[in-house]
C-alpha positions as YAML, in Angstrom:
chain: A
units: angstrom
residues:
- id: 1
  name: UNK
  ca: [85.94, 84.01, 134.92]
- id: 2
  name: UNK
  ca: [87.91, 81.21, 133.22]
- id: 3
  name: UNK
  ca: [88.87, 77.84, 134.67]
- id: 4
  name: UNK
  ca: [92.61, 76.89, 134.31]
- id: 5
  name: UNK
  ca: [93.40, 73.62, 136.43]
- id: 6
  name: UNK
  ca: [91.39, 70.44, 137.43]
- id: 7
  name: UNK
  ca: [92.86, 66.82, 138.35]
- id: 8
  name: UNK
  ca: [95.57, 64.87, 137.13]
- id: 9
  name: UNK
  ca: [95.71, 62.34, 135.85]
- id: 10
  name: UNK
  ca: [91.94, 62.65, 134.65]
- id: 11
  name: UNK
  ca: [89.93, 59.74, 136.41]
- id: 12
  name: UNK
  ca: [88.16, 61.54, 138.67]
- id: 13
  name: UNK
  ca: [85.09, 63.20, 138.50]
- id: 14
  name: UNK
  ca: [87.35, 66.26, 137.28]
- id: 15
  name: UNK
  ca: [87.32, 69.21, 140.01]
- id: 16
  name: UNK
  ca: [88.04, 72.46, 138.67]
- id: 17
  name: UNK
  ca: [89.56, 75.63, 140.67]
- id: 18
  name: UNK
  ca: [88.42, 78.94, 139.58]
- id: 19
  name: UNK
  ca: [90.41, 81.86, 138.67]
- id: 20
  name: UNK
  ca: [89.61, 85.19, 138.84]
- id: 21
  name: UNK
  ca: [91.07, 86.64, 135.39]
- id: 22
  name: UNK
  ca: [90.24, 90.26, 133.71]
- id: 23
  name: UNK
  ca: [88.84, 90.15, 130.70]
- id: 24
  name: UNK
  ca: [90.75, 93.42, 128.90]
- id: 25
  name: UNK
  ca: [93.90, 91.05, 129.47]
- id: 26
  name: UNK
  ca: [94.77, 88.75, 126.62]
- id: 27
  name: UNK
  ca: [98.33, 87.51, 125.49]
- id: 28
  name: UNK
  ca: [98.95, 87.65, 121.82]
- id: 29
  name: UNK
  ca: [102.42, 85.74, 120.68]
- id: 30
  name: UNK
  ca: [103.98, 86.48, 117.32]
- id: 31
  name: UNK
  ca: [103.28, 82.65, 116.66]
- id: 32
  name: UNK
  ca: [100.73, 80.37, 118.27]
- id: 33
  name: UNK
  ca: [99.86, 77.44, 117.94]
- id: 34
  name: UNK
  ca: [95.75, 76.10, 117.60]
- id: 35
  name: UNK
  ca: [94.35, 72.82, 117.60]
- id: 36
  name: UNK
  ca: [90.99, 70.65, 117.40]
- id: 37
  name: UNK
  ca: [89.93, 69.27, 120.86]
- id: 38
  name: UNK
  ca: [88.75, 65.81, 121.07]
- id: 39
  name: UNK
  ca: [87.19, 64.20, 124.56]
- id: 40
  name: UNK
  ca: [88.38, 60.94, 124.83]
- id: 41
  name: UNK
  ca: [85.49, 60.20, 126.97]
- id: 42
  name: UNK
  ca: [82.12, 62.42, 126.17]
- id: 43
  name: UNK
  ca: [80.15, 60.38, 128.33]
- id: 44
  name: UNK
  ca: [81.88, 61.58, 131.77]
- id: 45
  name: UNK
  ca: [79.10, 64.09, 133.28]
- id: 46
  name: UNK
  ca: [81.99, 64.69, 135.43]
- id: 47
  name: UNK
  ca: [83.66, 66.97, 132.89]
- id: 48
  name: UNK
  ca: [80.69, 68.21, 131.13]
- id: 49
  name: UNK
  ca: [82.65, 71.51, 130.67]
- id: 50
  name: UNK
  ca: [85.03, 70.24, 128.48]
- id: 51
  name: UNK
  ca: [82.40, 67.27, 126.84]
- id: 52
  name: UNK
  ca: [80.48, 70.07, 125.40]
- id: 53
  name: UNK
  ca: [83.47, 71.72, 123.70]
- id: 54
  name: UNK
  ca: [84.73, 68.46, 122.30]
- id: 55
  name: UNK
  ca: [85.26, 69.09, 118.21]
- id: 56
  name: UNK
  ca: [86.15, 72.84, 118.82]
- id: 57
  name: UNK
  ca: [89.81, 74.65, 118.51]
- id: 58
  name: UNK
  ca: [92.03, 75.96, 120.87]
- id: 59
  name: UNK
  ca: [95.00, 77.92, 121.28]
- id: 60
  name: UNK
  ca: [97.70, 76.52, 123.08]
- id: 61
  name: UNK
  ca: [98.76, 78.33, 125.91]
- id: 62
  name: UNK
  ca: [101.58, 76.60, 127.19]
- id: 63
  name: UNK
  ca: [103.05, 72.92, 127.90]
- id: 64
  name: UNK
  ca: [102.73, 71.73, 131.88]
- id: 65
  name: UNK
  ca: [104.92, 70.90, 133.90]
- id: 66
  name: UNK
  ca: [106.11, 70.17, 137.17]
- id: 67
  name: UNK
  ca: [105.52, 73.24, 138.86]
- id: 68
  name: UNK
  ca: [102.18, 72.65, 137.82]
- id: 69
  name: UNK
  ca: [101.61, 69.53, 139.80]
- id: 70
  name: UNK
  ca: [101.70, 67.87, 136.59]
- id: 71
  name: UNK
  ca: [103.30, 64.03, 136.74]
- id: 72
  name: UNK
  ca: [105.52, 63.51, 133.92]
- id: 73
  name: UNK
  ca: [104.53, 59.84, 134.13]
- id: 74
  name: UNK
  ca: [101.25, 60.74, 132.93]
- id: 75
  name: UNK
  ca: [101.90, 61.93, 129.99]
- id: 76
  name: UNK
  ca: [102.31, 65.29, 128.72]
- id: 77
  name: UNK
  ca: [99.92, 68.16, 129.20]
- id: 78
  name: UNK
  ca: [98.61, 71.64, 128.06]
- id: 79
  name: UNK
  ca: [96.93, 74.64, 129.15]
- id: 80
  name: UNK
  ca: [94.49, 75.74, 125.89]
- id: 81
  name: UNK
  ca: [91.97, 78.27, 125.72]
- id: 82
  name: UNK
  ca: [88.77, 78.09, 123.88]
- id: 83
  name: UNK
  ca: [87.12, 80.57, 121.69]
- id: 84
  name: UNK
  ca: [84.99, 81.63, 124.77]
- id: 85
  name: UNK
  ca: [87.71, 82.53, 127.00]
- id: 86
  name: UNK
  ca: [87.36, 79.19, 128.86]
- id: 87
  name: UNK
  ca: [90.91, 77.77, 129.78]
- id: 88
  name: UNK
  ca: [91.68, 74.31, 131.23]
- id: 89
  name: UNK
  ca: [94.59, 72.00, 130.55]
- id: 90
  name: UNK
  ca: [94.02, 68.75, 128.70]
- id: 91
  name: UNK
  ca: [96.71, 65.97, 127.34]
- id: 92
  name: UNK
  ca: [98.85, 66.47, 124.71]
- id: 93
  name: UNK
  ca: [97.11, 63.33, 122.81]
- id: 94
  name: UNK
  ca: [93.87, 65.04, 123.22]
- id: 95
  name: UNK
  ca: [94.36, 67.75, 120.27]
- id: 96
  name: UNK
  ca: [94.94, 67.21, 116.77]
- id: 97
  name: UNK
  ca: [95.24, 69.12, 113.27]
- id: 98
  name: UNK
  ca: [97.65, 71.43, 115.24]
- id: 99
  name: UNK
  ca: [98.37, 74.85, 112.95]
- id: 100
  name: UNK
  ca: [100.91, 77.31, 113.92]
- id: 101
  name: UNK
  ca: [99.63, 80.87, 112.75]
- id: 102
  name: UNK
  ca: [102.14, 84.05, 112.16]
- id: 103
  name: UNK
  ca: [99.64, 86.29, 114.53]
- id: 104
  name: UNK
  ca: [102.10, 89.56, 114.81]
- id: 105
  name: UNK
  ca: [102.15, 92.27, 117.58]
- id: 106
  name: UNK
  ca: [100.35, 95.47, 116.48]
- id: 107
  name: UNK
  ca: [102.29, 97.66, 114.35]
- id: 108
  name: UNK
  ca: [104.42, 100.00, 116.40]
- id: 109
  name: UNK
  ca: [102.96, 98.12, 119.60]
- id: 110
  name: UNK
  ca: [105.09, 99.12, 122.83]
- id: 111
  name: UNK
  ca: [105.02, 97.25, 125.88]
- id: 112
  name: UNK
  ca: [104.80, 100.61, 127.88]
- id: 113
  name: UNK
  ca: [100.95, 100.73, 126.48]
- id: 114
  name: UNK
  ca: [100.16, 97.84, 128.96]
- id: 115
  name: UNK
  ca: [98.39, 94.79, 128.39]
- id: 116
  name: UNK
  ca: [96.16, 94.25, 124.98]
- id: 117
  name: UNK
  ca: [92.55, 94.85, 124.80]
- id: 118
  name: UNK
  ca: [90.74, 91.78, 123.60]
- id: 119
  name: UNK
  ca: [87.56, 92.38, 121.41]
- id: 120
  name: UNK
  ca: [85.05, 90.21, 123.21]
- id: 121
  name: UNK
  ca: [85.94, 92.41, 126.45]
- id: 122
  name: UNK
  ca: [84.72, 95.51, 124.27]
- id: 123
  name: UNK
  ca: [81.67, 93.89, 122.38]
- id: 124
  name: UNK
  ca: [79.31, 96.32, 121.17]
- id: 125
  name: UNK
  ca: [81.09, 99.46, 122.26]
- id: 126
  name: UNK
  ca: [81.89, 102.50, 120.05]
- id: 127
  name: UNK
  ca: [85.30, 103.31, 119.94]
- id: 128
  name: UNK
  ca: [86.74, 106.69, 119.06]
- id: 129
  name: UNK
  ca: [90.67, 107.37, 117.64]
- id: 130
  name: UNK
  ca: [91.60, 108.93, 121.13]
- id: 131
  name: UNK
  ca: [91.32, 105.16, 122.10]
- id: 132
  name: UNK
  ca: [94.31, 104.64, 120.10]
- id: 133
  name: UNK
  ca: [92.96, 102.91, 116.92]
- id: 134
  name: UNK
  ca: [95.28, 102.24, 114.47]
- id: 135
  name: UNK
  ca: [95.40, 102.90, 111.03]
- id: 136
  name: UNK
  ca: [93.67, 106.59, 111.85]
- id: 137
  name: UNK
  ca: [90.42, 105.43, 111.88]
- id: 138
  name: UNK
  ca: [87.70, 107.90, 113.43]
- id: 139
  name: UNK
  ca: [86.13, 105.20, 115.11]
- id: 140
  name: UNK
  ca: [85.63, 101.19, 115.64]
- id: 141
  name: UNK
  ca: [82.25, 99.56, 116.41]
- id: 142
  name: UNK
  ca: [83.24, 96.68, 117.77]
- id: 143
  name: UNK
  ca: [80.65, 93.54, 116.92]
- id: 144
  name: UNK
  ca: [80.36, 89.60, 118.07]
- id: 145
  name: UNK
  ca: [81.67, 88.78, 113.91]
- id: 146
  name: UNK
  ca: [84.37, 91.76, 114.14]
- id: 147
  name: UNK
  ca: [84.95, 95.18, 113.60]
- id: 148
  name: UNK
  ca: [83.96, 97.94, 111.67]
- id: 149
  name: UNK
  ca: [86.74, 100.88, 111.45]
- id: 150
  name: UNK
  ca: [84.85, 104.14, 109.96]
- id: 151
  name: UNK
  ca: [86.21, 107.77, 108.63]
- id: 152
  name: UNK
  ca: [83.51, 110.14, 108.30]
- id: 153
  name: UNK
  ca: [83.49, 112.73, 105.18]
- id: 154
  name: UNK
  ca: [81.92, 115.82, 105.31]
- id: 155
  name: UNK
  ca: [78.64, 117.92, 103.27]
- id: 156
  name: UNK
  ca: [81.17, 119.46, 101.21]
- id: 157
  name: UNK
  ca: [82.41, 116.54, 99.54]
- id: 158
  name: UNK
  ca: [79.34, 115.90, 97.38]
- id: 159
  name: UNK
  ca: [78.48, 119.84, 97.86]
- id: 160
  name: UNK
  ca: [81.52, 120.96, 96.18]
- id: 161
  name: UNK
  ca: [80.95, 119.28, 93.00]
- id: 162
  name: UNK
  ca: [76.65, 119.61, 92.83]
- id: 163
  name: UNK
  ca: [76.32, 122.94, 94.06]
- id: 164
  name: UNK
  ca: [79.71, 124.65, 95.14]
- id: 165
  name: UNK
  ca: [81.42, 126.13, 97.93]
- id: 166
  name: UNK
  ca: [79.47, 126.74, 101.64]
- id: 167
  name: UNK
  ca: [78.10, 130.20, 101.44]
- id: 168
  name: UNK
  ca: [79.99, 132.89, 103.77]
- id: 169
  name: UNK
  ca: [77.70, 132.18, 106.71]
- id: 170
  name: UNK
  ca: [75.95, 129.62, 105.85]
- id: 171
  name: UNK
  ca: [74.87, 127.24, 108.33]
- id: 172
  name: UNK
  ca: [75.94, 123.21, 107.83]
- id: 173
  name: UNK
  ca: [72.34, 122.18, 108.13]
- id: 174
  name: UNK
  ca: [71.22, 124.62, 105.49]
- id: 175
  name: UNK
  ca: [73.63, 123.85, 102.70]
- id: 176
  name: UNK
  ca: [72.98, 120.05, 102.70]
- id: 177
  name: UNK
  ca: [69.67, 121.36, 102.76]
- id: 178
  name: UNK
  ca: [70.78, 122.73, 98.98]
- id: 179
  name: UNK
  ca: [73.11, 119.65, 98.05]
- id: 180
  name: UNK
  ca: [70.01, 117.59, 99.08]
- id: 181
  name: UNK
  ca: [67.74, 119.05, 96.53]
- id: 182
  name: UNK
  ca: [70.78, 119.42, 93.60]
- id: 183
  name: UNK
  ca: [71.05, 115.63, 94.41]
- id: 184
  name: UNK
  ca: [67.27, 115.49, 93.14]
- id: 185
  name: UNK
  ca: [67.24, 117.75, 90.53]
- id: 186
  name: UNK
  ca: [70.26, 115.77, 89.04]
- id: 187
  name: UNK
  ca: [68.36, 112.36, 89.52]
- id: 188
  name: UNK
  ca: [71.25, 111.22, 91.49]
- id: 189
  name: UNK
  ca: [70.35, 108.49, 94.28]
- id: 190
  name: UNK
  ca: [72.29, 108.05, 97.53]
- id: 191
  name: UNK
  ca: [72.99, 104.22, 96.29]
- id: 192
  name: UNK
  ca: [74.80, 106.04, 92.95]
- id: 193
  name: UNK
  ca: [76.87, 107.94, 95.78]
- id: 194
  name: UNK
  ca: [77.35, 105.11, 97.89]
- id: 195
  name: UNK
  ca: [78.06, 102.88, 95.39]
- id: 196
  name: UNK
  ca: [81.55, 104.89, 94.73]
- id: 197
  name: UNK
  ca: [82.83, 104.05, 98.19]
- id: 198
  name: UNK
  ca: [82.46, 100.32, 97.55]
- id: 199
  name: UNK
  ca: [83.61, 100.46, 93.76]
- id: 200
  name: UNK
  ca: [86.59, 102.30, 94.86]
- id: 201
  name: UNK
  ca: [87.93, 101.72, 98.08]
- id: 202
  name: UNK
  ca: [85.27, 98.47, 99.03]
- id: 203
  name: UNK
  ca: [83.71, 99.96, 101.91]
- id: 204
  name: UNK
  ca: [80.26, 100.48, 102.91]
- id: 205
  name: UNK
  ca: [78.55, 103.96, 103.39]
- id: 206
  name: UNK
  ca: [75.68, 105.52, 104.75]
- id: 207
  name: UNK
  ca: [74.53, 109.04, 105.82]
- id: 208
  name: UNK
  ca: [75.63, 109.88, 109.40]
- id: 209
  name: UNK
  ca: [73.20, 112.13, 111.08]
- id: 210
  name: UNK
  ca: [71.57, 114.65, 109.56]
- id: 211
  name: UNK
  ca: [73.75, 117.50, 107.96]
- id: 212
  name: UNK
  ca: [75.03, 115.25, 105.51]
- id: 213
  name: UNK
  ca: [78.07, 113.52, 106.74]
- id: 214
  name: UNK
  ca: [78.73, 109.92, 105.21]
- id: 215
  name: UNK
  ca: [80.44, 107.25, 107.75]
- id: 216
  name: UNK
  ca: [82.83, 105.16, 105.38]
- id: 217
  name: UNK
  ca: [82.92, 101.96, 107.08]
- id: 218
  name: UNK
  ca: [85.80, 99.01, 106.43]
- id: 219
  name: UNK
  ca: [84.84, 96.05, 108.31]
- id: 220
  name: UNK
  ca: [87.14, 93.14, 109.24]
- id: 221
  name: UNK
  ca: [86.02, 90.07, 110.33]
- id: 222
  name: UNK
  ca: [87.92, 88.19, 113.26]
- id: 223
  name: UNK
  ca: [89.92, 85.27, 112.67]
- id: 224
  name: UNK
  ca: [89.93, 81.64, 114.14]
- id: 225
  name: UNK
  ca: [91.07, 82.59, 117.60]
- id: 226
  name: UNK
  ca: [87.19, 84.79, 117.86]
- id: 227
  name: UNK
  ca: [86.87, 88.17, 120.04]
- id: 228
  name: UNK
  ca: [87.85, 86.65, 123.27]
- id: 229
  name: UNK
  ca: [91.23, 85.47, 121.87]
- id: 230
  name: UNK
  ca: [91.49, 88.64, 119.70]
- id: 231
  name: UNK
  ca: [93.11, 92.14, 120.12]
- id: 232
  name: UNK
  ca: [92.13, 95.38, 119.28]
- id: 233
  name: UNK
  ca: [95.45, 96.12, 118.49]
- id: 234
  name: UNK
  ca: [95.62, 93.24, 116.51]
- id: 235
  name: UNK
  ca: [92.58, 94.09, 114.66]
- id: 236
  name: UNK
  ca: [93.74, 97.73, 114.13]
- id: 237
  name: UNK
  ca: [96.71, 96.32, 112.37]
- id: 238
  name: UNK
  ca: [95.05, 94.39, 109.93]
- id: 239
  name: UNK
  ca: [92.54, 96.98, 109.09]
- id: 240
  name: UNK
  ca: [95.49, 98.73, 108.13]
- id: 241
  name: UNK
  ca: [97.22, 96.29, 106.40]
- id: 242
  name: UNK
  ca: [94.15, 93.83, 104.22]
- id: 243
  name: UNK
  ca: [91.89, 97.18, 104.00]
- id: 244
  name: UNK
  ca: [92.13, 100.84, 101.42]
- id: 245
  name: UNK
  ca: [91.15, 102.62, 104.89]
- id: 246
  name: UNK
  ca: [94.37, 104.42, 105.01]
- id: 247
  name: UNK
  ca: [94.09, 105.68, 101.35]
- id: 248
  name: UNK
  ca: [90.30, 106.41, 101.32]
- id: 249
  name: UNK
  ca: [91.50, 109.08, 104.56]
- id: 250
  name: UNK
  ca: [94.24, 110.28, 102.60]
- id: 251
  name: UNK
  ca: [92.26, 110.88, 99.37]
- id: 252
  name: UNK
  ca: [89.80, 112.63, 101.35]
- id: 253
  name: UNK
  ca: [92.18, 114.52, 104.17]
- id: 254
  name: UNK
  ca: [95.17, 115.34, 101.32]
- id: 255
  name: UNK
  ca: [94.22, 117.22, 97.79]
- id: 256
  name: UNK
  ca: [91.02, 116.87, 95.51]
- id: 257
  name: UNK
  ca: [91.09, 113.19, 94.77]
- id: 258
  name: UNK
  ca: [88.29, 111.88, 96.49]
- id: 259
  name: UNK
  ca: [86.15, 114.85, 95.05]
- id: 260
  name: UNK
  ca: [87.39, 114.63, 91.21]
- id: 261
  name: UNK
  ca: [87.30, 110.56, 91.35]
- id: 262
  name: UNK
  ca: [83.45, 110.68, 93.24]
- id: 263
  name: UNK
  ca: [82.51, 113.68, 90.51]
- id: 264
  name: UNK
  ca: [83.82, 111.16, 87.32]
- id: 265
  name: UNK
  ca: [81.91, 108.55, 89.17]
- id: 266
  name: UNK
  ca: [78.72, 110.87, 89.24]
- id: 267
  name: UNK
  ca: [78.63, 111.76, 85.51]
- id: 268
  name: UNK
  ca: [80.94, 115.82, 86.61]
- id: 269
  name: UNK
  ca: [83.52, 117.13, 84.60]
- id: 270
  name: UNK
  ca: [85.34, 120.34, 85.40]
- id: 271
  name: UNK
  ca: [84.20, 123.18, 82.91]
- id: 272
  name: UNK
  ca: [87.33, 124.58, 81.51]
- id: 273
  name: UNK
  ca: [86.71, 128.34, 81.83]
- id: 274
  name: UNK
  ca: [84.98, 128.67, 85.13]
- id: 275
  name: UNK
  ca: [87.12, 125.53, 86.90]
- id: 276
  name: UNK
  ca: [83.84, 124.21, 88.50]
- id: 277
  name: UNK
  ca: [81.82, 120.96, 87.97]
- id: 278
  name: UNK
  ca: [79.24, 120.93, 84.91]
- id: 279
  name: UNK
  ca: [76.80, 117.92, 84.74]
- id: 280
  name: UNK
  ca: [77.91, 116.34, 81.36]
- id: 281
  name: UNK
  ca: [75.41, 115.00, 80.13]
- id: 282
  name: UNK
  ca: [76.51, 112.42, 78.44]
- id: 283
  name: UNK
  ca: [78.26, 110.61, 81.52]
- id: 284
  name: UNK
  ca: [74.75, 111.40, 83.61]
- id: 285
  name: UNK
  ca: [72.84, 109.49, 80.83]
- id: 286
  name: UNK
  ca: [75.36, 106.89, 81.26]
- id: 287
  name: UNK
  ca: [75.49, 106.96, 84.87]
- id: 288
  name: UNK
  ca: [71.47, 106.74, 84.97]
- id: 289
  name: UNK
  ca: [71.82, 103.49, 82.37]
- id: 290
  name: UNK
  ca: [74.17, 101.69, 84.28]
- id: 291
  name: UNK
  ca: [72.36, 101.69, 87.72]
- id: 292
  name: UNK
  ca: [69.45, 100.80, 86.03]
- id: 293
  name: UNK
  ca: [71.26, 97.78, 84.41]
- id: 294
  name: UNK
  ca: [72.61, 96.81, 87.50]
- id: 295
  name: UNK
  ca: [69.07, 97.16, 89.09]
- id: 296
  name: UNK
  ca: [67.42, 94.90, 86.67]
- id: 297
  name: UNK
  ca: [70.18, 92.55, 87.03]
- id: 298
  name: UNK
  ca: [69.51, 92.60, 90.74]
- id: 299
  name: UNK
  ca: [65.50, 92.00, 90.32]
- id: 300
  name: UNK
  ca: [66.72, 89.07, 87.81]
- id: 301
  name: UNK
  ca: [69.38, 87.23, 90.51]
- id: 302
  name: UNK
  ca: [66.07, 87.55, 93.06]
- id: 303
  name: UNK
  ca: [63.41, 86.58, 90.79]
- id: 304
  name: UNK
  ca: [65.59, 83.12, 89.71]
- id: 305
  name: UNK
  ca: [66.06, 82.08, 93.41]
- id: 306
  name: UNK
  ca: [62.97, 82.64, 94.46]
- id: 307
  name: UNK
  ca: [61.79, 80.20, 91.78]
- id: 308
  name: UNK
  ca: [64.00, 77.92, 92.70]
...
């Protein structure tokens, strides 16, 4: 519920009208136009509503007019929306530092898909690619700071290079079960195999239930407008656009490069006669030095501001 209109000129003690406004319905213009809010009086308890938001920007929403019951003898006025949703119209003298950003529709957006989504309306819901994420994402969790668009790579990945091939057979569960224990008997640490995924394509990983898929997350955070002023669409775009997403699904959906690039990364090289991974020993050794570097750089960085 949002509140669009109260009395003008302001003098009074302010009445607003309520309006009845769904939340999954949010206008997104290829430019708009934000703004700092001042109240020229903070005292008035009348208009506590917008007192409280003095200091904050809007987006402006339109200029008033006539057909708003708006007397042009009292100066010029706009309808603005706050971070939160809340809309209201205040006088054009009221706003300051006014920035015009190049917001775009989403990329391929048609108008026959309906009205956009805004983020704040889907806060803390799991979204899947039949909900028509962009960018061919598996799925968006959708957060209060912004979103996080994940892919989701399978056992094999780290199975074909530490142990080979599935087993005719063989059930999912039971060959992690064997990449699991060649992951310990090659000393290699799930942050040495996450690590790749943020060296590479500067995402965040983690295992993803318990037959060793890895959710490759890409998280972007949401801009000045916030959630409520935010798309989904919008978002989808520019997880496609400031993010590797698209080539980290590629690498991994198209060819071997994901697996040769992670085995390089992991100290693997391809034995020449067979055509499968070796350990070599020399890049394991190396491997082994260099997260222990970076670990004792880590324990250093700690250590100095906690002494601080």
């Amino acid at each position: 519920m949002t509140f669009n209109e109260h009395d003008h000129p302001r003098g009074t003690a302010g009445k607003f009208t309520e309006k009845q406004q769904s939340p999954d319905e949010v206008t997104l213009p290829a430019a708009k136009q934000t703004a700092t809010y001042k109240h020229p009086h903070p005292s008035n308890t009348g208009e506590q509503d917008l007192a409280i938001r003095s200091g904050q920007r809007v987006t402006i929403v339109r200029p008033l007019g006539e057909d708003d019951g708006v007397d042009a003898e009292v100066g010029p006025m706009l309808r603005v929306r706050f971070a939160d949703g809340h809309e209201t119209d205040v006088f054009d003298d009221e706003l300051s530092d006014r920035r015009t950003s190049t917001l775009t529709e989403p990329h391929g957006y048609d108008e026959s898909w309906g009205p956009l989504t805004s983020a704040a309306s889907v806060d803390g819901e799991r979204l899947d690619e039949n909900d028509g994420i962009n960018a061919r994402a598996e799925y968006a969790e959708v957060g209060e700071y912004g979103i996080a668009y994940g892919i989701t790579v399978g056992p094999e990945l780290i199975g074909s290079i530490v142990v080979g091939d599935r087993r005719d057979g063989e059930d999912e569960m039971d060959y992690f079960d064997r990449v699991d224990d060649a992951l310990g008997e090659a000393s290699i640490t799930e942050n040495q195999l996450f690590d790749y995924f943020t060296k590479r394509y500067g995402a965040d990983a983690r295992w993803d239930g318990d037959a060793g898929h890895i959710a490759v997350e890409f998280f972007v955070e949401y801009g000045d407008e916030g959630p409520a002023g935010t798309s989904i669409e919008a978002m989808g775009d520019r997880v496609e656009n400031e993010t590797k997403l698209l080539g980290a699904r590629n690498d991994y959906d198209y060819g071997t490069a994901m697996q040769s690039h992670l085995a390089d990364h992991l100290g693997y090289r391809t034995d020449p006669d067979t055509g499968e991974y070796v350990r070599d020993p020399e890049a394991a050794a190396a491997s082994v030095v260099s997260e222990a570097a970076e670990h004792a750089a880590l324990v250093a960085a700690i250590k100095r501001s906690q002494a601080r």
